[in-house]
PDB file of C-alpha atoms and ligand atoms in Angstrom:
ATOM      1  CA  UNK P  16     -11.661  -7.364 -18.804  1.00  0.00           C
ATOM      2  CA  UNK P  17     -14.462  -9.060 -21.081  1.00  0.00           C
ATOM      3  CA  UNK P  18     -17.510  -7.011 -20.474  1.00  0.00           C
ATOM      4  CA  UNK P  19     -19.279  -8.489 -23.248  1.00  0.00           C
ATOM      5  CA  UNK P  20     -21.626 -10.824 -21.326  1.00  0.00           C
ATOM      6  CA  UNK P  21     -22.239  -7.323 -18.934  1.00  0.00           C
ATOM      7  CA  UNK P  22     -26.069  -5.948 -19.881  1.00  0.00           C
ATOM      8  CA  UNK P  23     -26.542  -2.326 -19.698  1.00  0.00           C
ATOM      9  CA  UNK P  24     -28.722  -2.832 -16.414  1.00  0.00           C
ATOM     10  CA  UNK P  25     -25.099  -2.812 -14.752  1.00  0.00           C
ATOM     11  CA  UNK P  26     -24.220  -0.232 -12.233  1.00  0.00           C
ATOM     12  CA  UNK P  27     -20.817   1.406 -11.279  1.00  0.00           C
ATOM     13  CA  UNK P  28     -20.303   2.422  -8.068  1.00  0.00           C
ATOM     14  CA  UNK P  29     -17.826   5.228  -7.598  1.00  0.00           C
ATOM     15  CA  UNK P  30     -16.137   5.171  -3.698  1.00  0.00           C
ATOM     16  CA  UNK P  31     -16.084   1.882  -1.443  1.00  0.00           C
ATOM     17  CA  UNK P  32     -16.562   3.564   1.685  1.00  0.00           C
ATOM     18  CA  UNK P  33     -19.418   2.522   4.067  1.00  0.00           C
ATOM     19  CA  UNK P  34     -21.853   4.566   1.419  1.00  0.00           C
ATOM     20  CA  UNK P  35     -20.085   2.472  -1.841  1.00  0.00           C
ATOM     21  CA  UNK P  36     -20.349  -0.856  -0.149  1.00  0.00           C
ATOM     22  CA  UNK P  37     -24.082  -0.716   1.284  1.00  0.00           C
ATOM     23  CA  UNK P  38     -25.446   0.266  -2.076  1.00  0.00           C
ATOM     24  CA  UNK P  39     -23.335  -2.576  -3.557  1.00  0.00           C
ATOM     25  CA  UNK P  40     -24.959  -5.035  -1.747  1.00  0.00           C
ATOM     26  CA  UNK P  41     -28.613  -3.733  -1.690  1.00  0.00           C
ATOM     27  CA  UNK P  42     -28.420  -3.486  -5.722  1.00  0.00           C
ATOM     28  CA  UNK P  43     -26.376  -6.834  -5.740  1.00  0.00           C
ATOM     29  CA  UNK P  44     -29.111  -8.871  -3.669  1.00  0.00           C
ATOM     30  CA  UNK P  45     -31.743  -7.242  -5.813  1.00  0.00           C
ATOM     31  CA  UNK P  46     -30.129  -8.777  -8.990  1.00  0.00           C
ATOM     32  CA  UNK P  47     -27.742  -6.218 -10.369  1.00  0.00           C
ATOM     33  CA  UNK P  48     -24.273  -6.799 -11.298  1.00  0.00           C
ATOM     34  CA  UNK P  49     -22.131  -4.187  -9.613  1.00  0.00           C
ATOM     35  CA  UNK P  50     -18.481  -2.408 -10.112  1.00  0.00           C
ATOM     36  CA  UNK P  51     -17.405  -1.047  -7.082  1.00  0.00           C
ATOM     37  CA  UNK P  52     -14.614   0.852  -7.471  1.00  0.00           C
ATOM     38  CA  UNK P  53     -11.881   2.591  -4.807  1.00  0.00           C
ATOM     39  CA  UNK P  54      -8.650   4.641  -5.472  1.00  0.00           C
ATOM     40  CA  UNK P  55      -7.469   3.333  -2.174  1.00  0.00           C
ATOM     41  CA  UNK P  56      -5.644  -0.063  -1.756  1.00  0.00           C
ATOM     42  CA  UNK P  57      -8.792  -1.648   0.061  1.00  0.00           C
ATOM     43  CA  UNK P  58     -12.244  -0.902   0.724  1.00  0.00           C
ATOM     44  CA  UNK P  59     -13.690   0.771   3.669  1.00  0.00           C
ATOM     45  CA  UNK P  60     -13.234   4.656   3.500  1.00  0.00           C
ATOM     46  CA  UNK P  61     -13.069   6.526   6.605  1.00  0.00           C
ATOM     47  CA  UNK P  62     -15.142   4.328   8.746  1.00  0.00           C
ATOM     48  CA  UNK P  63     -12.487   1.642   8.362  1.00  0.00           C
ATOM     49  CA  UNK P  64     -10.269   4.283  10.184  1.00  0.00           C
ATOM     50  CA  UNK P  65     -12.421   4.904  13.026  1.00  0.00           C
ATOM     51  CA  UNK P  66     -12.425   3.096  16.532  1.00  0.00           C
ATOM     52  CA  UNK P  67     -15.497   3.070  18.423  1.00  0.00           C
ATOM     53  CA  UNK P  68     -18.525   4.861  16.469  1.00  0.00           C
ATOM     54  CA  UNK P  69     -21.180   7.399  17.564  1.00  0.00           C
ATOM     55  CA  UNK P  70     -24.086   6.783  18.789  1.00  0.00           C
ATOM     56  CA  UNK P  71     -24.192   3.329  19.647  1.00  0.00           C
ATOM     57  CA  UNK P  72     -20.402   3.151  20.598  1.00  0.00           C
ATOM     58  CA  UNK P  73     -19.674   0.071  18.938  1.00  0.00           C
ATOM     59  CA  UNK P  74     -16.417  -1.282  17.287  1.00  0.00           C
ATOM     60  CA  UNK P  75     -16.245   0.560  13.690  1.00  0.00           C
ATOM     61  CA  UNK P  76     -14.605  -2.423  12.177  1.00  0.00           C
ATOM     62  CA  UNK P  77     -16.600  -4.737  14.127  1.00  0.00           C
ATOM     63  CA  UNK P  78     -19.568  -3.330  11.605  1.00  0.00           C
ATOM     64  CA  UNK P  79     -17.460  -2.732   8.627  1.00  0.00           C
ATOM     65  CA  UNK P  80     -15.582  -5.497   7.947  1.00  0.00           C
ATOM     66  CA  UNK P  81     -18.160  -8.155   7.789  1.00  0.00           C
ATOM     67  CA  UNK P  82     -19.754  -6.354   4.858  1.00  0.00           C
ATOM     68  CA  UNK P  83     -16.183  -6.560   3.228  1.00  0.00           C
ATOM     69  CA  UNK P  84     -16.491 -10.034   3.262  1.00  0.00           C
ATOM     70  CA  UNK P  85     -20.183  -9.891   1.940  1.00  0.00           C
ATOM     71  CA  UNK P  86     -18.955  -7.933  -1.126  1.00  0.00           C
ATOM     72  CA  UNK P  87     -15.933 -10.231  -2.025  1.00  0.00           C
ATOM     73  CA  UNK P  88     -18.215 -13.512  -1.738  1.00  0.00           C
ATOM     74  CA  UNK P  89     -21.062 -11.993  -3.585  1.00  0.00           C
ATOM     75  CA  UNK P  90     -20.890 -12.951  -7.004  1.00  0.00           C
ATOM     76  CA  UNK P  91     -22.694  -9.947  -8.551  1.00  0.00           C
ATOM     77  CA  UNK P  92     -20.021  -7.712  -7.168  1.00  0.00           C
ATOM     78  CA  UNK P  93     -16.732  -7.120  -8.836  1.00  0.00           C
ATOM     79  CA  UNK P  94     -14.170  -5.312  -6.437  1.00  0.00           C
ATOM     80  CA  UNK P  95     -12.048  -3.230  -8.256  1.00  0.00           C
ATOM     81  CA  UNK P  96      -9.605  -1.401  -6.023  1.00  0.00           C
ATOM     82  CA  UNK P  97      -6.383   1.190  -6.458  1.00  0.00           C
ATOM     83  CA  UNK P  98      -8.346   2.309  -9.551  1.00  0.00           C
ATOM     84  CA  UNK P  99      -9.547   5.599 -10.667  1.00  0.00           C
ATOM     85  CA  UNK P 100     -12.558   6.706 -13.177  1.00  0.00           C
ATOM     86  CA  UNK P 101     -10.779   8.233 -16.279  1.00  0.00           C
ATOM     87  CA  UNK P 102     -13.455   8.880 -18.684  1.00  0.00           C
ATOM     88  CA  UNK P 103     -17.637   8.426 -19.203  1.00  0.00           C
ATOM     89  CA  UNK P 104     -18.877   8.583 -22.002  1.00  0.00           C
ATOM     90  CA  UNK P 105     -22.634   8.121 -23.120  1.00  0.00           C
ATOM     91  CA  UNK P 106     -25.635   8.591 -21.198  1.00  0.00           C
ATOM     92  CA  UNK P 107     -28.081   7.423 -18.353  1.00  0.00           C
ATOM     93  CA  UNK P 108     -28.781   3.673 -19.253  1.00  0.00           C
ATOM     94  CA  UNK P 109     -26.265   3.260 -21.496  1.00  0.00           C
ATOM     95  CA  UNK P 110     -22.596   4.375 -20.164  1.00  0.00           C
ATOM     96  CA  UNK P 111     -19.213   3.290 -21.508  1.00  0.00           C
ATOM     97  CA  UNK P 112     -16.374   4.465 -18.191  1.00  0.00           C
ATOM     98  CA  UNK P 113     -12.947   4.041 -18.733  1.00  0.00           C
ATOM     99  CA  UNK P 114     -11.070   3.284 -15.356  1.00  0.00           C
ATOM    100  CA  UNK P 115      -7.251   3.182 -14.736  1.00  0.00           C
ATOM    101  CA  UNK P 116      -5.706   0.786 -12.052  1.00  0.00           C
ATOM    102  CA  UNK P 117      -2.844   2.095 -10.633  1.00  0.00           C
ATOM    103  CA  UNK P 118       0.052  -0.509 -10.103  1.00  0.00           C
ATOM    104  CA  UNK P 119       0.337  -1.823  -6.952  1.00  0.00           C
ATOM    105  CA  UNK P 120       3.631  -3.991  -7.832  1.00  0.00           C
ATOM    106  CA  UNK P 121       1.632  -6.939  -6.582  1.00  0.00           C
ATOM    107  CA  UNK P 122      -0.223  -9.804  -8.543  1.00  0.00           C
ATOM    108  CA  UNK P 123      -3.425  -9.410  -6.883  1.00  0.00           C
ATOM    109  CA  UNK P 124      -4.125 -13.280  -8.049  1.00  0.00           C
ATOM    110  CA  UNK P 125      -0.842 -14.776  -6.692  1.00  0.00           C
ATOM    111  CA  UNK P 126      -0.389 -12.548  -3.381  1.00  0.00           C
ATOM    112  CA  UNK P 127      -1.670 -14.439  -0.224  1.00  0.00           C
ATOM    113  CA  UNK P 128      -1.497 -11.464   2.025  1.00  0.00           C
ATOM    114  CA  UNK P 129       1.120 -13.801   4.099  1.00  0.00           C
ATOM    115  CA  UNK P 130       3.293 -10.360   5.117  1.00  0.00           C
ATOM    116  CA  UNK P 131       6.650 -12.019   4.467  1.00  0.00           C
ATOM    117  CA  UNK P 132       7.936  -9.336   1.964  1.00  0.00           C
ATOM    118  CA  UNK P 133       6.775  -6.407   4.585  1.00  0.00           C
ATOM    119  CA  UNK P 134       9.014  -8.500   7.565  1.00  0.00           C
ATOM    120  CA  UNK P 135      12.272  -8.330   5.088  1.00  0.00           C
ATOM    121  CA  UNK P 136      11.563  -4.704   3.499  1.00  0.00           C
ATOM    122  CA  UNK P 137      14.046  -2.443   5.437  1.00  0.00           C
ATOM    123  CA  UNK P 138      12.162   0.773   4.294  1.00  0.00           C
ATOM    124  CA  UNK P 139      10.045   2.399   7.124  1.00  0.00           C
ATOM    125  CA  UNK P 140       7.365   5.014   6.439  1.00  0.00           C
ATOM    126  CA  UNK P 141       4.776   7.016   8.282  1.00  0.00           C
ATOM    127  CA  UNK P 142       1.493   4.632   7.898  1.00  0.00           C
ATOM    128  CA  UNK P 143      -1.153   6.729   5.932  1.00  0.00           C
ATOM    129  CA  UNK P 144      -4.186   4.761   7.162  1.00  0.00           C
ATOM    130  CA  UNK P 145      -3.244   5.425  10.753  1.00  0.00           C
ATOM    131  CA  UNK P 146      -2.967   9.107   9.796  1.00  0.00           C
ATOM    132  CA  UNK P 147       0.848   9.033   9.932  1.00  0.00           C
ATOM    133  CA  UNK P 148       0.542   8.277  13.786  1.00  0.00           C
ATOM    134  CA  UNK P 149       2.399   5.065  13.370  1.00  0.00           C
ATOM    135  CA  UNK P 150       4.816   3.170  11.040  1.00  0.00           C
ATOM    136  CA  UNK P 151       4.240   0.631   8.300  1.00  0.00           C
ATOM    137  CA  UNK P 152       6.842  -0.679   5.323  1.00  0.00           C
ATOM    138  CA  UNK P 153       6.921   0.625   1.823  1.00  0.00           C
ATOM    139  CA  UNK P 154       5.411  -2.592   0.868  1.00  0.00           C
ATOM    140  CA  UNK P 155       2.270  -3.490   3.407  1.00  0.00           C
ATOM    141  CA  UNK P 156      -1.258  -4.201   3.642  1.00  0.00           C
ATOM    142  CA  UNK P 157      -3.260  -1.227   3.583  1.00  0.00           C
ATOM    143  CA  UNK P 158      -4.714  -2.112   7.266  1.00  0.00           C
ATOM    144  CA  UNK P 159      -4.977  -5.908   8.731  1.00  0.00           C
ATOM    145  CA  UNK P 160      -8.829  -6.338   7.852  1.00  0.00           C
ATOM    146  CA  UNK P 161      -8.340  -5.456   4.237  1.00  0.00           C
ATOM    147  CA  UNK P 162     -10.245  -6.595   1.148  1.00  0.00           C
ATOM    148  CA  UNK P 163      -8.659  -7.344  -0.709  1.00  0.00           C
ATOM    149  CA  UNK P 164      -6.072  -8.448   1.532  1.00  0.00           C
ATOM    150  CA  UNK P 165      -2.819  -8.275  -0.474  1.00  0.00           C
ATOM    151  CA  UNK P 166       0.241  -5.591  -0.078  1.00  0.00           C
ATOM    152  CA  UNK P 167       0.733  -2.692  -2.322  1.00  0.00           C
ATOM    153  CA  UNK P 168       4.395  -1.127  -2.970  1.00  0.00           C
ATOM    154  CA  UNK P 169       4.422   2.724  -2.155  1.00  0.00           C
ATOM    155  CA  UNK P 170       6.234   4.049  -5.155  1.00  0.00           C
ATOM    156  CA  UNK P 171       7.176   7.244  -3.127  1.00  0.00           C
ATOM    157  CA  UNK P 172       9.538   5.344  -0.831  1.00  0.00           C
ATOM    158  CA  UNK P 173      10.421   1.888  -2.395  1.00  0.00           C
ATOM    159  CA  UNK P 174      14.075   1.761  -3.023  1.00  0.00           C
ATOM    160  CA  UNK P 175      13.550   0.107  -5.934  1.00  0.00           C
ATOM    161  CA  UNK P 176      11.113   2.229  -7.471  1.00  0.00           C
ATOM    162  CA  UNK P 177      12.891   5.340  -6.562  1.00  0.00           C
ATOM    163  CA  UNK P 178      16.520   4.515  -7.077  1.00  0.00           C
ATOM    164  CA  UNK P 179      16.583   0.940  -8.990  1.00  0.00           C
ATOM    165  CA  UNK P 180      17.985  -0.641  -5.804  1.00  0.00           C
ATOM    166  CA  UNK P 181      16.863  -2.938  -3.426  1.00  0.00           C
ATOM    167  CA  UNK P 182      14.326  -6.014  -4.575  1.00  0.00           C
ATOM    168  CA  UNK P 183      14.869  -7.785  -1.392  1.00  0.00           C
ATOM    169  CA  UNK P 184      10.905  -8.544  -1.311  1.00  0.00           C
ATOM    170  CA  UNK P 185      11.069 -10.269  -4.956  1.00  0.00           C
ATOM    171  CA  UNK P 186      13.218 -12.892  -3.330  1.00  0.00           C
ATOM    172  CA  UNK P 187      11.319 -13.118  -0.169  1.00  0.00           C
ATOM    173  CA  UNK P 188       8.120 -13.851  -1.989  1.00  0.00           C
ATOM    174  CA  UNK P 189       7.436 -17.484  -2.070  1.00  0.00           C
ATOM    175  CA  UNK P 190       4.395 -17.102  -4.554  1.00  0.00           C
ATOM    176  CA  UNK P 191       6.063 -14.805  -7.289  1.00  0.00           C
ATOM    177  CA  UNK P 192       3.406 -12.046  -6.409  1.00  0.00           C
ATOM    178  CA  UNK P 193       5.777  -9.051  -6.723  1.00  0.00           C
ATOM    179  CA  UNK P 194       6.418  -7.239 -10.024  1.00  0.00           C
ATOM    180  CA  UNK P 195       8.072  -4.006  -9.525  1.00  0.00           C
ATOM    181  CA  UNK P 196       7.524  -3.059 -13.139  1.00  0.00           C
ATOM    182  CA  UNK P 197       3.820  -3.266 -13.184  1.00  0.00           C
ATOM    183  CA  UNK P 198       2.118  -0.490 -15.184  1.00  0.00           C
ATOM    184  CA  UNK P 199      -1.163   1.124 -15.266  1.00  0.00           C
ATOM    185  CA  UNK P 200      -3.980  -0.883 -16.606  1.00  0.00           C
ATOM    186  CA  UNK P 201      -6.812   0.343 -18.306  1.00  0.00           C
ATOM    187  CA  UNK P 202     -10.153  -1.039 -18.397  1.00  0.00           C
ATOM    188  CA  UNK P 203     -13.665  -0.150 -19.738  1.00  0.00           C
ATOM    189  CA  UNK P 204     -16.976  -1.114 -18.303  1.00  0.00           C
ATOM    190  CA  UNK P 205     -20.152  -0.603 -19.560  1.00  0.00           C
ATOM    191  CA  UNK P 206     -23.166  -0.032 -17.599  1.00  0.00           C
ATOM    192  CA  UNK P 207     -26.992   1.302 -17.034  1.00  0.00           C
ATOM    193  CA  UNK P 208     -25.924   3.654 -13.865  1.00  0.00           C
ATOM    194  CA  UNK P 209     -23.500   5.518 -11.933  1.00  0.00           C
ATOM    195  CA  UNK P 210     -23.362   5.916  -8.589  1.00  0.00           C
ATOM    196  CA  UNK P 211     -21.050   8.410  -7.164  1.00  0.00           C
ATOM    197  CA  UNK P 212     -20.090   7.832  -2.916  1.00  0.00           C
ATOM    198  CA  UNK P 213     -16.544   9.409  -2.925  1.00  0.00           C
ATOM    199  CA  UNK P 214     -16.988  10.862   0.790  1.00  0.00           C
ATOM    200  CA  UNK P 215     -15.443  13.810   1.926  1.00  0.00           C
ATOM    201  CA  UNK P 216     -12.249  14.917   2.824  1.00  0.00           C
ATOM    202  CA  UNK P 217     -11.681  16.354   6.635  1.00  0.00           C
ATOM    203  CA  UNK P 218     -12.069  20.124   6.998  1.00  0.00           C
ATOM    204  CA  UNK P 219      -8.857  21.944   7.423  1.00  0.00           C
ATOM    205  CA  UNK P 220      -9.908  23.864  10.865  1.00  0.00           C
ATOM    206  CA  UNK P 221      -6.835  26.599  10.188  1.00  0.00           C
ATOM    207  CA  UNK P 222      -9.030  27.871   7.745  1.00  0.00           C
ATOM    208  CA  UNK P 223     -11.430  29.141  10.389  1.00  0.00           C
ATOM    209  CA  UNK P 224      -9.318  31.659  12.990  1.00  0.00           C
ATOM    210  CA  UNK P 225     -12.032  31.104  15.606  1.00  0.00           C
ATOM    211  CA  UNK P 226     -11.283  27.480  16.283  1.00  0.00           C
ATOM    212  CA  UNK P 227      -8.273  28.302  17.317  1.00  0.00           C
ATOM    213  CA  UNK P 228      -5.864  26.301  15.003  1.00  0.00           C
ATOM    214  CA  UNK P 229      -3.993  29.159  13.408  1.00  0.00           C
ATOM    215  CA  UNK P 230      -3.397  31.204  16.446  1.00  0.00           C
ATOM    216  CA  UNK P 231      -1.789  27.751  17.477  1.00  0.00           C
ATOM    217  CA  UNK P 232       0.633  27.668  14.610  1.00  0.00           C
ATOM    218  CA  UNK P 233       1.551  31.450  15.224  1.00  0.00           C
ATOM    219  CA  UNK P 234       2.693  30.601  18.607  1.00  0.00           C
ATOM    220  CA  UNK P 235      -0.086  31.283  20.857  1.00  0.00           C
ATOM    221  CA  UNK P 236      -2.670  29.593  22.841  1.00  0.00           C
ATOM    222  CA  UNK P 237      -5.919  28.750  21.201  1.00  0.00           C
ATOM    223  CA  UNK P 238      -8.896  31.190  22.168  1.00  0.00           C
ATOM    224  CA  UNK P 239     -11.591  30.114  24.197  1.00  0.00           C
ATOM    225  CA  UNK P 240     -14.660  32.109  24.224  1.00  0.00           C
ATOM    226  CA  UNK P 241     -16.492  31.913  27.656  1.00  0.00           C
ATOM    227  CA  UNK P 242     -19.697  33.374  28.690  1.00  0.00           C
ATOM    228  CA  UNK P 243     -20.893  34.302  32.067  1.00  0.00           C
ATOM    229  CA  UNK P 244     -24.081  33.573  33.614  1.00  0.00           C
ATOM    230  CA  UNK P 245     -26.367  35.713  35.228  1.00  0.00           C
ATOM    231  CA  UNK P 246     -28.512  34.421  38.148  1.00  0.00           C
ATOM    232  CA  UNK P 247     -32.017  36.180  38.043  1.00  0.00           C
ATOM    233  CA  UNK P 248     -34.046  35.512  40.896  1.00  0.00           C
ATOM    234  CA  UNK P 249     -37.656  35.196  40.000  1.00  0.00           C
TER     235      UNK P 249
HETATM  236  C1  FAD K 309     -12.986  11.602  12.808  1.00  0.00           C
HETATM  237  C2  FAD K 309     -14.339  11.409  12.567  1.00  0.00           C
HETATM  238  C3  FAD K 309     -15.127  10.568  13.520  1.00  0.00           C
HETATM  239  C4  FAD K 309     -16.687  10.224  12.876  1.00  0.00           C
HETATM  240  N1  FAD K 309     -17.577   9.356  14.357  1.00  0.00           N
HETATM  241  C5  FAD K 309     -18.558   9.060  13.406  1.00  0.00           C
HETATM  242  C6  FAD K 309     -19.441   8.293  14.611  1.00  0.00           C
HETATM  243  O1  FAD K 309     -19.170   8.221  15.636  1.00  0.00           O
HETATM  244  N2  FAD K 309     -20.508   7.880  14.182  1.00  0.00           N
HETATM  245  C7  FAD K 309     -21.053   8.190  12.897  1.00  0.00           C
HETATM  246  O2  FAD K 309     -22.415   7.728  12.352  1.00  0.00           O
HETATM  247  N3  FAD K 309     -19.886   8.582  11.566  1.00  0.00           N
HETATM  248  C8  FAD K 309     -19.088   9.025  12.270  1.00  0.00           C
HETATM  249  N4  FAD K 309     -18.320   9.804  11.088  1.00  0.00           N
HETATM  250  C9  FAD K 309     -18.935  10.215  10.085  1.00  0.00           C
HETATM  251  C10 FAD K 309     -18.269   8.554   9.312  1.00  0.00           C
HETATM  252  O3  FAD K 309     -17.157   7.956   9.286  1.00  0.00           O
HETATM  253  C11 FAD K 309     -19.160   9.157   7.649  1.00  0.00           C
HETATM  254  O4  FAD K 309     -20.209   9.639   7.526  1.00  0.00           O
HETATM  255  C12 FAD K 309     -18.664   7.801   6.768  1.00  0.00           C
HETATM  256  O5  FAD K 309     -17.755   6.937   7.116  1.00  0.00           O
HETATM  257  C13 FAD K 309     -18.660   8.364   5.435  1.00  0.00           C
HETATM  258  O6  FAD K 309     -18.688   7.231   4.455  1.00  0.00           O
HETATM  259  P1  FAD K 309     -18.830   7.234   2.612  1.00  0.00           P
HETATM  260  O7  FAD K 309     -18.700   5.935   2.146  1.00  0.00           O
HETATM  261  O8  FAD K 309     -19.681   8.527   2.610  1.00  0.00           O
HETATM  262  O9  FAD K 309     -17.353   8.078   2.587  1.00  0.00           O
HETATM  263  P2  FAD K 309     -15.833   7.500   2.872  1.00  0.00           P
HETATM  264  O10 FAD K 309     -15.828   6.962   4.461  1.00  0.00           O
HETATM  265  O11 FAD K 309     -15.114   9.060   3.040  1.00  0.00           O
HETATM  266  O12 FAD K 309     -15.535   6.615   1.933  1.00  0.00           O
HETATM  267  C14 FAD K 309     -15.382   7.410   0.603  1.00  0.00           C
HETATM  268  C15 FAD K 309     -14.395   6.402  -0.444  1.00  0.00           C
HETATM  269  O13 FAD K 309     -14.911   6.915  -1.824  1.00  0.00           O
HETATM  270  C16 FAD K 309     -13.193   6.746  -2.341  1.00  0.00           C
HETATM  271  N5  FAD K 309     -13.054   7.786  -3.404  1.00  0.00           N
HETATM  272  C17 FAD K 309     -12.917   9.224  -3.246  1.00  0.00           C
HETATM  273  N6  FAD K 309     -12.814   9.501  -4.261  1.00  0.00           N
HETATM  274  C18 FAD K 309     -12.828   8.492  -5.103  1.00  0.00           C
HETATM  275  C19 FAD K 309     -12.770   8.314  -6.522  1.00  0.00           C
HETATM  276  N7  FAD K 309     -12.499   9.674  -7.487  1.00  0.00           N
HETATM  277  N8  FAD K 309     -12.292   7.515  -7.664  1.00  0.00           N
HETATM  278  C20 FAD K 309     -12.618   6.394  -6.764  1.00  0.00           C
HETATM  279  N9  FAD K 309     -13.027   6.226  -5.452  1.00  0.00           N
HETATM  280  C21 FAD K 309     -12.768   7.291  -4.851  1.00  0.00           C
HETATM  281  C22 FAD K 309     -12.226   6.617  -1.297  1.00  0.00           C
HETATM  282  O14 FAD K 309     -11.231   6.223  -1.067  1.00  0.00           O
HETATM  283  C23 FAD K 309     -12.983   6.314  -0.299  1.00  0.00           C
HETATM  284  O15 FAD K 309     -12.575   4.842   0.271  1.00  0.00           O
HETATM  285  C24 FAD K 309     -16.923  10.183  11.710  1.00  0.00           C
HETATM  286  C25 FAD K 309     -16.050  10.843  10.606  1.00  0.00           C
HETATM  287  C26 FAD K 309     -14.635  11.058  10.835  1.00  0.00           C
HETATM  288  C27 FAD K 309     -13.973  11.995  10.329  1.00  0.00           C
HETATM  289  S1  SF4 K 310       3.672 -10.411  -2.144  1.00  0.00           S
HETATM  290 FE1  SF4 K 310       4.378 -12.207  -1.734  1.00  0.00          FE
HETATM  291  S2  SF4 K 310       5.522 -12.088   0.450  1.00  0.00           S
HETATM  292 FE2  SF4 K 310       4.379 -10.337   0.003  1.00  0.00          FE
HETATM  293  S3  SF4 K 310       2.033 -10.943   1.139  1.00  0.00           S
HETATM  294 FE3  SF4 K 310       1.891 -11.399  -1.082  1.00  0.00          FE
HETATM  295  S4  SF4 K 310       2.434 -13.682  -1.057  1.00  0.00           S
HETATM  296 FE4  SF4 K 310       3.502 -12.940   0.540  1.00  0.00          FE
HETATM  297  S1  SF4 K 311      12.206  -3.498  -3.494  1.00  0.00           S
HETATM  298 FE1  SF4 K 311      10.960  -1.473  -2.310  1.00  0.00          FE
HETATM  299  S2  SF4 K 311       8.942  -2.994  -1.270  1.00  0.00           S
HETATM  300 FE2  SF4 K 311      10.649  -4.279  -1.931  1.00  0.00          FE
HETATM  301  S3  SF4 K 311      12.058  -4.356  -0.075  1.00  0.00           S
HETATM  302 FE3  SF4 K 311      13.193  -3.031  -1.244  1.00  0.00          FE
HETATM  303  S4  SF4 K 311      12.434  -1.113  -0.499  1.00  0.00           S
HETATM  304 FE4  SF4 K 311      10.887  -2.790   0.541  1.00  0.00          FE
END
């Protein structure tokens, strides 16, 4: 990546959930150049996995997906997905950040998101985006509204990456977007500020016995505390 034309007023945002997305839009619309980095194959974070949201009962994706598009269309925002921060050097006002882009085994420039490779892939996997509640394929788009709308190949389940067999998807792709030999790519960005918006991981309730999950694992019913109400006559 050519960083020579960037100035040190540029901002790196680590985490492309709703917090990182909104921070990117606010900064970009104020004239800052933003590098929006996420370790997942697409923007969205936890909010993209929700259905209706409290307190307005709005469709979560209806709020969030227009913001994905706004980010993608904003000339001040560079979206860098499937990427993690390796090293940060320098100081506030002048950071040099080394990023590593994991191999998708797909060219983001050539993939049109047509899904033909997904239809042809013979390997079914439990879908990580849908909390493993449904199935997907070893090559798939992270979710329907994903930005960027390109596939990625799961290295844990792809027959070629595991055992050197298959490559059916390569023959099926009309734009030659699939490169099963892709390697990790290192990039360096120079920015004046860094915003960390990596969100959170959901809490494992088994760590707290009083929620009952640990009891369930031991084959007991969850415990519920009941409180008796005493009526007092005034
Ligand atoms: C089941 C559930 C229901 C909820 N319901 C509601 C609701 O009804 N109403 C409401 O207002 N809120 C609700 N929330 C909370 C809401 O979803 C979160 O507050 C919000 O999504 C947090 O956004 P975020 O951007 O801070 O973090 P996240 O959405 O967690 O996004 C963080 C992003 O950072 C990326 N990331 C993490 N680490 C790195 C790294 N090292 N390098 C690069 N990228 C990284 C992740 O891939 C992710 O995309 C709910 C949450 C849950 C779990
Ligand atoms: S990799 Fe090729 S076949 Fe698969 S979605 Fe992209 S363009 Fe379509
Ligand atoms: S090479 Fe991998 S991703 Fe492609 S079709 Fe075969 S199993 Fe699926």
